[in-house]
């Protein structure tokens, strides 16, 4: 077992490090023993976000899905910050974020339109449009990809998801060992 | 050529099997295989063989021989073998038209036999075979005793094997194309006569595809040339489906080939859609046979390899795709085909990733499986994060040790020396510190390891990655007790303490 992760810079180890750090941070914020269901739910959400974020960061921007995930998380945090009430800092930030968001949304919309048109042309004869659409919904950032690249992204995404599940299982086992 | 003669003699006497093996011996001579079938006069045709053909023949010989040798040749077997040979030769070298009939009646079809055999033996020998094939084809047509040639399932395999010769085919000239045409003609005849032994076509096509995908660039030139010719020949072949018209069609094809040779196709040659044959089945068979042959000829490019003169255009940087025989030749369909093959390639890769996908066939089902798998993985992540949220991360000594070990494992071969120290420090650090409150304060600066014992995970993380201590914002609030307990020095050191654990461990002051 010790020789499992022999590569310190592998995806697994990178994700493990980041996720553990995030986990410790989350656990330190609130003692679990006194958590109400609501707090547990909040904690769960934070952990889930941390897991996705850790994985996306481990992949950096090499993959479309990781970029999309990071972008989503960042925009979500920006929105949360905007609504949290910190007006002063947010005002400047929101303008920038909104501009960036709008530009990115427009850009993405344009991409989606263009690619959807292309997709229709290309995938009609293949007859896989329905499943391709489903897959696009599942894989983050898959809306603006043709089937060929979508399959590539799916393969990498599956690989990362399996790594994530493995690591989280191990951590959960460790936690529940007591 | 002498060798050819020798082999020919042997072949004629020994029969096809021996011939094929004898052919194998011949590397330089196209005659190898051809001699088996060849008439004594076959060597005449061989005189024209060029080095390519001989090389091709040598290559063809071995597989051909293996195939040929495996089967005995009763009369019907000869036909089958002939068909195989013809098919193979057609793909590999257009040199000659191999007509089963010619093989059957060696004395009558000297040229035919030679062409047939030569094609079979040396795909590279196509150029010289041109004339032979022409003649052979004609003779074949005239043969009253046209024996129906049944395509055997092994043809596909052999065709696939010969597909590797497509690269060689690139060097071949028009003869290949012509041969292909002729072979196609003969195949048409056989198809028409025999009815349908079409079980091969599908497999052939598949094998052909694999073969074609081997090397895109090898046949680029040839394919480019051949595609226009193929289109024409296709038309002609459809005409030639009728036996009586074969002879004329052959000639027409040859003329068309000559015409096509002059007009070099552009980089991406497209084939005109093969004209629908009167009989769909026959058309399919024809297409398949031609596709097979073309595949054999076209190394990796998907293009019909009708006899084409060497393409004058030099291969470009991008991958040349050739239209396959019997398929549309416009750029869109070619691009579509490339895209489809890319997609199927990726689907195969995904099949390996997703467990239990081996039995699923078809893109739609595969995609469904993939979607289900991705959904299940995402749900698993959610479930595990919920579990982590509910599980109380009691960081006792064991947990810390295990966690550090886990991270240690994750980091692989990072400095091991630290980890044992860390884990041991972690193991007894927390318990140790309370007892050594004062010493801890004093010794903190000395013993960096103990400092991190409060944060086993962090310690391991820092040690392993040399990372800066994570922001203290979340932690300083959690560890006011600890900080006060150990002094300000410790407080600054404690980064991500386990709030609930540290107070507990600190409850037992010395």
XYZ file of C-alpha atoms in Angstrom:
688
model
C 0.000 0.000 0.000
C 2.826 2.362 0.728
C 4.122 2.064 -2.744
C 0.804 2.978 -4.208
C 1.339 6.616 -4.788
C 4.913 6.718 -5.708
C 4.542 9.859 -7.691
C 4.433 12.855 -5.402
C 3.148 15.036 -8.155
C 0.521 12.706 -9.452
C -3.038 13.758 -9.676
C -3.902 11.626 -6.695
C -1.354 13.093 -4.366
C -2.061 16.615 -5.496
C -5.728 16.159 -4.911
C -5.175 14.436 -1.604
C -3.043 17.238 -0.298
C -5.408 19.945 -1.309
C -8.467 18.181 -0.139
C -7.016 17.298 3.206
C -6.008 20.848 3.744
C -9.448 22.057 2.899
C -10.990 19.403 5.068
C -8.935 20.341 8.036
C -9.848 23.914 7.498
C -13.512 23.122 7.392
C -13.336 20.933 10.424
C -11.500 23.550 12.338
C -14.130 26.099 11.688
C -16.785 24.368 13.653
C -16.744 21.466 16.005
C -18.689 18.664 14.549
C -19.987 17.249 17.753
C -22.344 20.082 18.249
C -23.622 20.327 14.730
C -27.247 20.488 13.957
C -28.530 18.916 10.780
C -28.464 22.278 9.153
C -24.902 22.781 10.084
C -24.096 19.334 8.915
C -25.684 20.137 5.617
C -23.694 23.300 5.332
C -20.600 21.431 6.172
C -21.432 18.829 3.587
C -21.831 21.458 0.965
C -18.545 23.011 1.887
C -16.797 19.707 1.785
C -18.285 18.923 -1.580
C -17.204 22.251 -2.958
C -13.789 21.718 -1.464
C -13.528 18.346 -3.107
C -14.496 19.655 -6.512
C -12.286 22.633 -6.122
C -9.336 20.567 -5.030
C -9.716 18.314 -7.997
C -10.101 21.189 -10.403
C -7.056 22.869 -8.973
C -5.075 19.724 -9.220
C -5.854 19.612 -12.878
C -5.242 23.303 -13.283
C -6.467 24.634 -16.559
C -5.318 21.815 -18.646
C -8.776 20.537 -19.192
C -11.918 22.263 -20.239
C -13.938 20.726 -17.485
C -11.532 21.863 -14.808
C -11.526 25.348 -16.197
C -15.307 25.363 -16.261
C -15.500 24.078 -12.709
C -13.092 26.681 -11.429
C -14.883 29.387 -13.289
C -18.178 28.278 -11.859
C -16.832 28.176 -8.347
C -15.190 31.524 -8.655
C -18.263 33.175 -10.064
C -20.336 31.586 -7.359
C -18.042 32.855 -4.661
C -18.075 36.254 -6.229
C -21.820 36.238 -6.248
C -21.867 35.134 -2.694
C -19.513 37.868 -1.754
C -21.603 40.334 -3.630
C -24.672 39.323 -1.720
C -22.961 39.065 1.609
C -23.217 42.738 2.152
C -19.678 43.892 1.986
C -20.607 46.792 -0.133
C -17.434 48.699 -0.320
C -15.194 45.983 -1.464
C -17.892 44.380 -3.472
C -18.841 47.358 -5.491
C -15.568 47.488 -7.230
C -15.411 43.782 -7.427
C -18.904 43.298 -8.703
C -18.394 45.670 -11.530
C -15.347 43.831 -12.590
C -16.905 40.508 -11.962
C -20.070 41.399 -13.739
C -18.159 42.599 -16.691
C -16.063 39.525 -16.691
C -19.089 37.425 -16.111
C -21.006 39.037 -18.892
C -18.121 38.806 -21.238
C -17.540 35.261 -20.334
C -21.206 34.472 -20.562
C -21.477 36.166 -23.877
C -18.412 34.404 -25.010
C -19.719 31.142 -23.815
C -23.078 31.809 -25.308
C -21.499 32.544 -28.598
C -19.466 29.446 -28.354
C -22.470 27.421 -27.456
C -24.460 28.764 -30.321
C -21.766 28.180 -32.777
C -20.907 24.774 -31.531
C -24.503 23.761 -31.195
C -25.013 24.599 -34.789
C -21.979 22.668 -35.742
C -22.997 19.900 -33.508
C -26.311 19.622 -35.166
C -24.690 19.399 -38.480
C -22.204 16.891 -37.390
C -24.146 14.732 -35.077
C -27.339 14.312 -36.928
C -26.049 11.521 -38.950
C -24.368 9.976 -35.992
C -27.628 9.806 -34.143
C -26.144 10.365 -30.720
C -27.400 13.828 -30.095
C -29.559 12.848 -27.162
C -26.873 11.108 -25.233
C -24.397 13.759 -26.210
C -26.644 16.345 -24.645
C -26.902 14.366 -21.457
C -23.200 13.969 -21.303
C -22.758 17.662 -21.818
C -24.906 18.352 -18.831
C -22.940 15.974 -16.697
C -19.464 17.032 -17.600
C -18.763 20.573 -16.519
C -17.928 22.780 -19.389
C -19.231 20.338 -21.882
C -21.796 22.585 -23.434
C -19.450 24.085 -25.912
C -17.745 21.027 -27.237
C -18.303 18.791 -30.118
C -18.713 15.130 -29.542
C -15.132 14.328 -30.253
C -13.691 16.617 -27.630
C -16.546 15.855 -25.328
C -15.516 12.231 -25.256
C -11.969 13.251 -24.488
C -13.087 15.402 -21.634
C -15.366 12.681 -20.374
C -12.518 10.225 -20.251
C -10.354 12.557 -18.234
C -13.246 13.548 -16.061
C -14.022 9.942 -15.266
C -10.429 9.352 -14.353
C -10.402 12.307 -11.999
C -13.717 11.374 -10.468
C -12.512 7.891 -9.691
C -9.424 9.329 -8.047
C -11.568 11.658 -6.021
C -13.806 8.855 -4.889
C -10.874 6.700 -3.894
C -9.225 9.372 -1.832
C -12.407 10.420 -0.146
C -13.219 6.842 0.712
C -9.870 6.425 2.307
C -10.238 9.574 4.311
C -13.714 8.618 5.390
C -12.394 5.277 6.525
C -9.685 6.960 8.466
C -12.117 9.261 10.081
C -14.449 6.488 11.003
C -11.740 4.270 12.375
C -12.149 5.530 15.833
C 13.110 -14.213 -64.560
C 14.765 -17.483 -64.612
C 13.640 -18.019 -61.199
C 10.202 -17.368 -62.332
C 10.455 -19.922 -64.920
C 11.715 -22.395 -62.516
C 9.008 -21.665 -60.108
C 6.485 -21.629 -62.756
C 7.370 -25.013 -63.796
C 7.192 -26.223 -60.322
C 4.022 -24.455 -59.725
C 2.326 -25.781 -62.702
C 3.253 -29.221 -61.763
C 2.917 -29.041 -58.108
C -0.261 -27.155 -58.092
C -1.309 -24.067 -56.480
C -0.209 -24.827 -53.013
C 3.271 -25.514 -53.870
C 3.297 -22.578 -56.082
C 2.385 -20.281 -53.367
C 5.107 -21.516 -51.199
C 7.493 -21.429 -53.999
C 6.411 -17.942 -54.535
C 7.396 -17.022 -51.154
C 10.872 -17.885 -51.934
C 10.863 -15.393 -54.626
C 11.383 -12.036 -53.330
C 12.564 -10.203 -56.270
C 10.291 -11.677 -58.722
C 6.720 -10.991 -58.838
C 6.456 -14.337 -60.250
C 6.477 -15.947 -56.942
C 2.867 -16.287 -56.512
C 2.137 -15.709 -60.047
C 4.181 -18.587 -61.073
C 1.952 -20.809 -59.194
C -0.866 -19.897 -61.344
C 1.190 -18.814 -64.137
C 1.417 -20.532 -67.308
C 4.777 -21.239 -68.602
C 4.480 -18.013 -70.427
C 3.944 -16.125 -67.327
C 7.461 -15.165 -67.066
C 7.023 -13.063 -70.100
C 4.855 -10.790 -68.200
C 7.290 -10.769 -65.431
C 9.835 -9.243 -67.614
C 8.159 -6.033 -67.107
C 8.156 -6.269 -63.427
C 9.846 -3.461 -61.735
C 11.417 -3.480 -58.356
C 8.273 -2.341 -56.721
C 6.391 -5.176 -57.978
C 8.935 -7.597 -56.870
C 8.961 -6.114 -53.473
C 5.275 -6.217 -53.429
C 5.227 -9.707 -54.629
C 7.573 -10.748 -51.949
C 5.321 -9.226 -49.425
C 2.321 -10.684 -50.992
C 3.912 -13.981 -51.353
C 4.259 -14.638 -47.741
C 0.731 -13.932 -46.759
C -0.575 -15.247 -49.940
C 1.451 -18.300 -49.600
C 0.269 -18.841 -46.154
C -3.242 -18.527 -47.312
C -2.712 -20.460 -50.375
C -0.799 -23.128 -48.712
C -3.425 -23.642 -46.196
C -5.943 -24.629 -48.694
C -5.855 -27.340 -51.128
C -6.989 -26.720 -54.513
C -9.677 -28.710 -55.908
C -11.276 -27.058 -58.763
C -13.562 -25.122 -56.585
C -10.778 -24.379 -54.226
C -8.840 -22.931 -56.999
C -11.608 -20.633 -57.693
C -11.719 -19.571 -54.132
C -8.051 -19.144 -54.035
C -8.194 -17.299 -57.204
C -10.769 -15.050 -55.828
C -8.650 -14.434 -52.849
C -5.651 -13.857 -54.910
C -7.532 -11.636 -57.178
C -8.857 -9.678 -54.374
C -5.526 -9.344 -52.762
C -3.752 -8.601 -55.906
C -6.340 -6.159 -56.862
C -5.699 -4.227 -53.774
C -2.052 -4.538 -53.699
C -1.152 -4.222 -57.244
C -3.154 -3.333 -60.122
C -0.569 -4.947 -62.153
C -2.607 -7.684 -63.442
C -6.091 -8.756 -63.490
C -6.355 -11.934 -61.753
C -9.145 -13.841 -63.063
C -9.999 -17.047 -61.482
C -10.838 -18.343 -64.778
C -7.459 -17.637 -66.063
C -6.040 -19.581 -63.272
C -8.293 -22.390 -63.945
C -7.214 -22.580 -67.471
C -3.619 -21.799 -67.415
C -2.849 -22.818 -70.886
C -5.325 -20.446 -72.309
C -4.614 -17.517 -70.200
C -1.013 -17.099 -70.046
C -1.279 -13.503 -69.493
C -4.134 -13.792 -67.184
C -2.491 -16.294 -65.058
C 0.623 -14.375 -64.892
C -1.170 -11.289 -64.024
C -3.210 -12.978 -61.434
C -0.437 -14.733 -59.822
C 1.826 -11.853 -60.054
C -0.634 -9.682 -58.408
C -1.061 -12.066 -55.682
C 2.531 -12.621 -55.091
C 3.859 -9.213 -55.410
C 1.576 -6.395 -54.862
C 4.317 -4.109 -55.819
C 4.540 -5.536 -59.170
C 1.521 -3.779 -60.264
C 2.953 -1.517 -62.860
C 4.052 -4.125 -65.251
C 0.951 -6.006 -64.657
C -1.087 -3.391 -66.222
C -0.947 -4.828 -69.591
C -1.301 -8.257 -68.303
C -4.304 -7.441 -66.334
C -5.870 -5.870 -69.267
C -5.319 -8.844 -71.331
C -6.150 -11.175 -68.631
C -9.333 -9.429 -67.940
C -10.357 -9.656 -71.467
C -9.486 -13.212 -71.642
C -11.295 -13.904 -68.538
C -14.335 -12.388 -69.894
C -14.173 -14.442 -72.932
C -13.839 -17.565 -71.025
C -16.949 -19.475 -71.407
C -16.197 -21.407 -68.364
C -16.439 -18.651 -65.976
C -16.396 -20.208 -62.692
C -18.237 -18.444 -60.039
C -15.881 -17.262 -57.487
C -17.091 -17.295 -54.047
C -15.716 -14.843 -51.717
C -14.519 -16.607 -48.730
C -14.450 -15.177 -45.313
C -10.748 -15.451 -45.258
C -10.599 -12.858 -47.898
C -11.260 -10.165 -45.464
C -8.400 -11.248 -43.333
C -6.111 -11.454 -46.199
C -7.300 -8.181 -47.458
C -6.601 -6.712 -44.124
C -3.199 -8.195 -44.162
C -2.595 -6.738 -47.483
C -3.772 -3.437 -46.396
C -0.373 -2.982 -44.970
C 0.887 -3.067 -48.427
C -0.903 0.044 -49.212
C 2.177 1.962 -48.457
C 3.918 0.023 -51.087
C 1.103 0.648 -53.355
C 1.864 4.265 -53.240
C 4.876 3.505 -55.210
C 2.975 1.605 -57.697
C 1.715 3.281 -60.665
C -1.308 3.024 -62.662
C -0.991 -0.615 -62.960
C -2.449 -1.096 -59.594
C -5.413 0.924 -60.396
C -5.894 -0.940 -63.527
C -5.494 -4.141 -61.781
C -7.977 -3.128 -59.273
C -10.358 -2.296 -61.939
C -9.825 -5.497 -63.644
C -10.073 -7.424 -60.498
C -13.186 -5.626 -59.714
C -14.529 -6.511 -63.007
C -13.767 -10.076 -62.449
C -15.190 -9.846 -59.032
C -18.275 -8.376 -60.439
C -18.515 -11.221 -62.733
C -17.997 -13.669 -60.039
C -20.469 -11.919 -57.898
C -23.003 -11.939 -60.527
C -22.389 -15.469 -61.391
C -22.224 -16.864 -57.993
C -24.872 -14.758 -56.534
C -23.678 -13.560 -53.337
C -20.997 -14.507 -51.083
C -21.314 -11.340 -49.360
C -20.596 -12.335 -45.907
C -17.118 -11.290 -46.545
C -17.804 -7.782 -47.608
C -18.606 -6.498 -44.221
C -15.634 -8.040 -42.641
C -13.571 -7.012 -45.531
C -14.654 -3.513 -45.194
C -13.855 -3.517 -41.580
C -10.497 -5.003 -42.089
C -9.942 -2.644 -44.861
C -10.712 0.214 -42.651
C -8.230 -0.954 -40.150
C -5.703 -1.417 -42.787
C -6.410 1.892 -44.235
C -6.077 3.626 -41.028
C -2.628 2.245 -40.677
C -0.721 4.802 -42.486
C -2.400 7.781 -43.805
C 0.385 9.108 -45.749
C 1.617 6.127 -47.485
C -1.004 6.002 -50.045
C -1.645 9.624 -50.153
C -0.190 9.979 -53.513
C -1.610 6.886 -54.887
C -4.926 7.423 -53.383
C -5.077 10.840 -54.688
C -4.509 9.614 -58.108
C -6.771 6.760 -57.786
C -9.745 8.445 -56.412
C -10.761 10.173 -59.556
C -10.015 7.139 -61.453
C -11.870 5.087 -59.008
C -14.874 7.158 -59.469
C -14.742 6.588 -63.094
C -13.964 3.019 -62.724
C -16.821 2.641 -60.408
C -19.116 3.874 -62.995
C -17.567 1.578 -65.373
C -17.635 -1.259 -63.007
C -21.276 -0.822 -62.556
C -21.507 -1.093 -66.227
C -19.339 -4.066 -66.168
C -21.591 -5.865 -63.886
C -23.045 -7.469 -66.815
C -20.727 -10.086 -67.964
C -20.979 -9.370 -71.577
C -20.190 -5.828 -70.952
C -17.227 -6.529 -68.836
C -14.820 -6.615 -71.627
C -15.920 -3.316 -72.922
C -16.083 -1.948 -69.488
C -12.613 -3.032 -68.789
C -11.423 -1.238 -71.798
C -13.454 1.727 -70.878
C -12.013 1.641 -67.463
C -8.593 1.472 -68.786
C -9.252 4.418 -70.917
C -10.720 6.214 -68.026
C -7.725 5.373 -65.987
C -5.506 6.733 -68.604
C -7.554 9.830 -68.638
C -7.481 10.073 -64.957
C -3.860 9.605 -64.807
C -3.480 12.803 -66.620
C -5.630 14.662 -64.239
C -4.103 14.361 -60.884
C -6.520 14.652 -58.154
C -6.108 17.223 -55.533
C -5.033 16.504 -52.081
C -8.232 15.060 -50.936
C -9.590 13.044 -53.671
C -13.147 12.274 -53.418
C -14.807 9.463 -55.049
C -18.024 9.887 -56.731
C -20.637 7.882 -55.077
C -20.576 4.524 -56.551
C -23.446 4.230 -58.850
C -26.096 2.087 -57.506
C -25.881 -1.247 -58.998
C -28.859 -2.829 -60.488
C -28.715 -5.339 -57.800
C -28.087 -3.779 -54.475
C -26.481 -6.896 -53.277
C -24.142 -7.070 -56.131
C -23.358 -3.484 -55.757
C -22.583 -4.041 -52.187
C -20.365 -6.912 -52.964
C -18.678 -5.006 -55.627
C -18.169 -2.140 -53.393
C -16.831 -4.344 -50.763
C -14.549 -6.165 -53.019
C -13.381 -2.988 -54.499
C -13.180 -1.475 -51.131
C -11.150 -4.365 -50.023
C -8.840 -4.029 -52.852
C -8.692 -0.361 -52.513
C -7.976 -0.790 -48.895
C -5.182 -3.041 -49.614
C -3.907 -0.496 -51.933
C -4.585 2.430 -49.800
C -2.349 2.163 -46.990
C -4.054 4.256 -44.578
C -5.704 6.801 -46.678
C -9.204 6.026 -47.346
C -9.327 6.271 -50.990
C -10.218 4.120 -53.785
C -7.166 2.857 -55.349
C -7.925 2.568 -58.860
C -4.963 2.333 -60.954
C -3.410 5.653 -60.743
C -0.181 6.851 -61.951
C 2.052 8.017 -59.262
C 0.564 11.134 -57.926
C 2.705 13.998 -58.836
C 1.720 15.981 -55.805
C 3.998 15.621 -52.919
C 2.434 14.614 -49.672
C 1.410 17.540 -47.617
C 1.690 18.103 -43.939
C -1.829 17.273 -42.998
C -3.317 13.890 -43.161
C -4.678 12.993 -46.484
C -7.885 11.237 -46.466
C -8.985 9.362 -49.403
C -12.439 8.429 -50.164
C -13.044 4.794 -50.075
C -14.374 2.929 -52.930
C -18.052 3.006 -53.137
C -18.355 6.002 -50.902
C -18.994 9.607 -51.429
C -16.011 11.612 -52.321
C -16.925 15.104 -51.398
C -14.890 16.769 -48.754
C -17.716 16.756 -46.294
C -18.159 13.068 -46.282
C -14.467 12.502 -46.027
C -14.227 14.790 -43.094
C -17.229 13.092 -41.655
C -15.594 9.774 -41.950
C -12.478 11.003 -40.238
C -14.553 12.426 -37.486
C -16.547 9.301 -37.073
C -13.456 7.236 -36.789
C -12.058 9.560 -34.199
C -15.219 9.255 -32.230
C -15.226 5.498 -32.368
C -11.616 5.479 -31.293
C -12.462 7.516 -28.265
C -15.446 5.375 -27.529
C -13.167 2.388 -27.390
C -10.939 4.172 -24.938
C -13.898 5.043 -22.803
C -14.981 1.463 -22.919
C -11.834 0.560 -21.079
C -12.375 3.207 -18.497
C -15.937 2.367 -17.703
C -16.202 -1.007 -16.050
C -18.598 -3.462 -17.503
C -18.804 -1.887 -20.860
C -17.274 -4.704 -22.769
C -20.511 -6.348 -23.612
C -22.183 -3.230 -24.740
C -22.093 -2.677 -28.421
C -23.146 0.364 -30.245
C -22.427 3.964 -29.642
C -25.771 4.827 -28.155
C -25.666 2.105 -25.529
C -22.085 2.897 -24.761
C -22.914 6.517 -24.224
C -25.747 5.517 -21.941
C -23.375 3.432 -19.909
C -20.897 6.246 -19.731
C -23.545 8.654 -18.624
C -24.690 6.284 -15.919
C -21.172 5.795 -14.732
C -20.436 9.505 -14.543
C -23.656 10.050 -12.670
C -22.846 7.301 -10.222
C -19.385 8.723 -9.633
C -20.763 12.149 -8.974
C -23.295 10.729 -6.561
C -20.551 8.836 -4.820
C -18.607 12.010 -4.329
C -21.637 13.643 -2.838
C -22.276 10.739 -0.554
C -18.709 10.650 0.618
C -18.638 14.342 1.293
C -21.811 13.949 3.317
C -20.155 11.155 5.213
C -17.128 13.268 5.873
C -19.351 16.037 7.052
C -21.053 13.848 9.593
C -18.082 11.884 10.736
C -16.416 13.493 13.631
C -12.862 13.955 12.712
C -11.474 13.164 16.074
C -7.883 13.738 15.547
C -6.419 11.492 18.104
C -2.946 10.170 17.840
C -3.875 7.261 15.689
C -5.855 9.321 13.282
C -3.106 11.799 12.975
C -0.598 9.121 12.359
C -2.798 7.505 9.813
C -3.525 10.757 8.128
C 0.065 11.675 7.957
C 0.821 8.255 6.651
C -1.845 8.651 4.079
C -0.474 11.898 2.969
C 2.920 10.428 3.175
C 1.787 7.727 0.870
C 0.233 10.223 -1.424
C 3.379 12.091 -1.677
C 5.255 9.001 -2.415
C 8.915 9.140 -2.112
C 9.205 12.376 -0.341
C 11.708 12.521 2.441
C 10.852 9.575 4.510
C 12.978 10.574 7.379
C 10.641 13.322 8.298
C 7.564 11.274 8.307
C 8.507 8.814 10.909
C 9.466 11.720 13.032
C 6.283 13.481 12.311
C 4.120 10.531 12.898
C 5.858 9.693 16.071
C 5.723 13.256 17.112
C 2.120 13.308 16.195
C 1.470 10.131 18.012
C 2.667 11.339 21.301
C 2.964 14.965 20.620
C -0.459 15.941 21.632
C -0.360 13.921 24.707
C 3.099 14.995 25.398
C 2.621 18.631 25.094
C 0.245 19.098 27.930
C 2.698 17.503 30.226
C 5.424 19.655 29.018
C 3.685 22.882 28.831
C 6.598 24.853 30.025
C 9.225 22.873 28.238
C 7.084 23.166 25.191
C 7.219 26.866 25.357
C 10.885 26.854 25.709
C 11.544 24.098 23.362
C 9.292 25.231 20.642
C 11.889 27.132 18.908
C 14.222 24.232 19.198
C 11.953 21.492 18.219
C 10.147 22.435 15.108
C 8.605 19.080 14.850
C 6.765 19.343 18.059
C 5.428 22.633 16.969
C 3.650 20.959 14.211
C 2.394 18.189 16.283
C -0.636 20.251 16.938
C -1.470 20.140 13.332
C -0.529 16.734 12.149
C -2.011 17.218 8.823
C -0.521 20.603 8.395
C 2.793 19.427 9.656
C 2.895 16.633 7.213
C 1.752 18.928 4.519
C 4.322 21.502 5.291
C 7.110 19.093 5.655
C 6.325 17.374 2.523
C 5.608 20.294 0.377
C 7.347 23.058 2.098
C 4.217 25.029 1.819
C 3.619 28.120 3.730
C 1.402 27.752 6.676
C -2.154 28.144 5.645
C -3.965 31.235 6.652
C -4.642 31.382 10.262
C -7.964 33.053 10.013
C -9.956 29.972 10.604
C -7.667 28.692 13.212
C -6.735 31.464 15.423
C -10.310 31.730 16.448
C -10.445 28.091 17.177
C -7.374 27.986 19.280
C -7.561 30.844 21.673
C -7.361 28.456 24.532
C -4.366 26.783 23.157
C -2.680 29.996 22.427
C -3.237 31.229 25.867
C -2.235 27.945 27.255
C 1.060 27.823 25.557
C 1.751 31.379 25.150
C 1.803 33.619 22.250
C 4.604 31.841 20.577
C 2.636 28.720 20.195
C -0.405 30.568 19.114
C 1.375 31.975 16.174
C 2.695 28.600 15.325
C -0.556 26.784 15.541
C -2.079 27.150 12.163
C -4.820 24.794 11.588
C -5.254 23.255 14.914
C -7.958 20.889 15.577
C -9.966 23.032 17.836
C -11.814 20.324 19.579
C -8.808 18.152 19.972
C -6.393 20.642 21.223
C -8.408 21.844 24.111
C -8.897 18.270 25.089
C -5.283 17.435 24.856
C -4.358 20.565 26.621
C -6.607 19.895 29.465
C -4.023 17.943 31.257
C -1.392 20.397 32.115
C 1.582 19.191 33.938
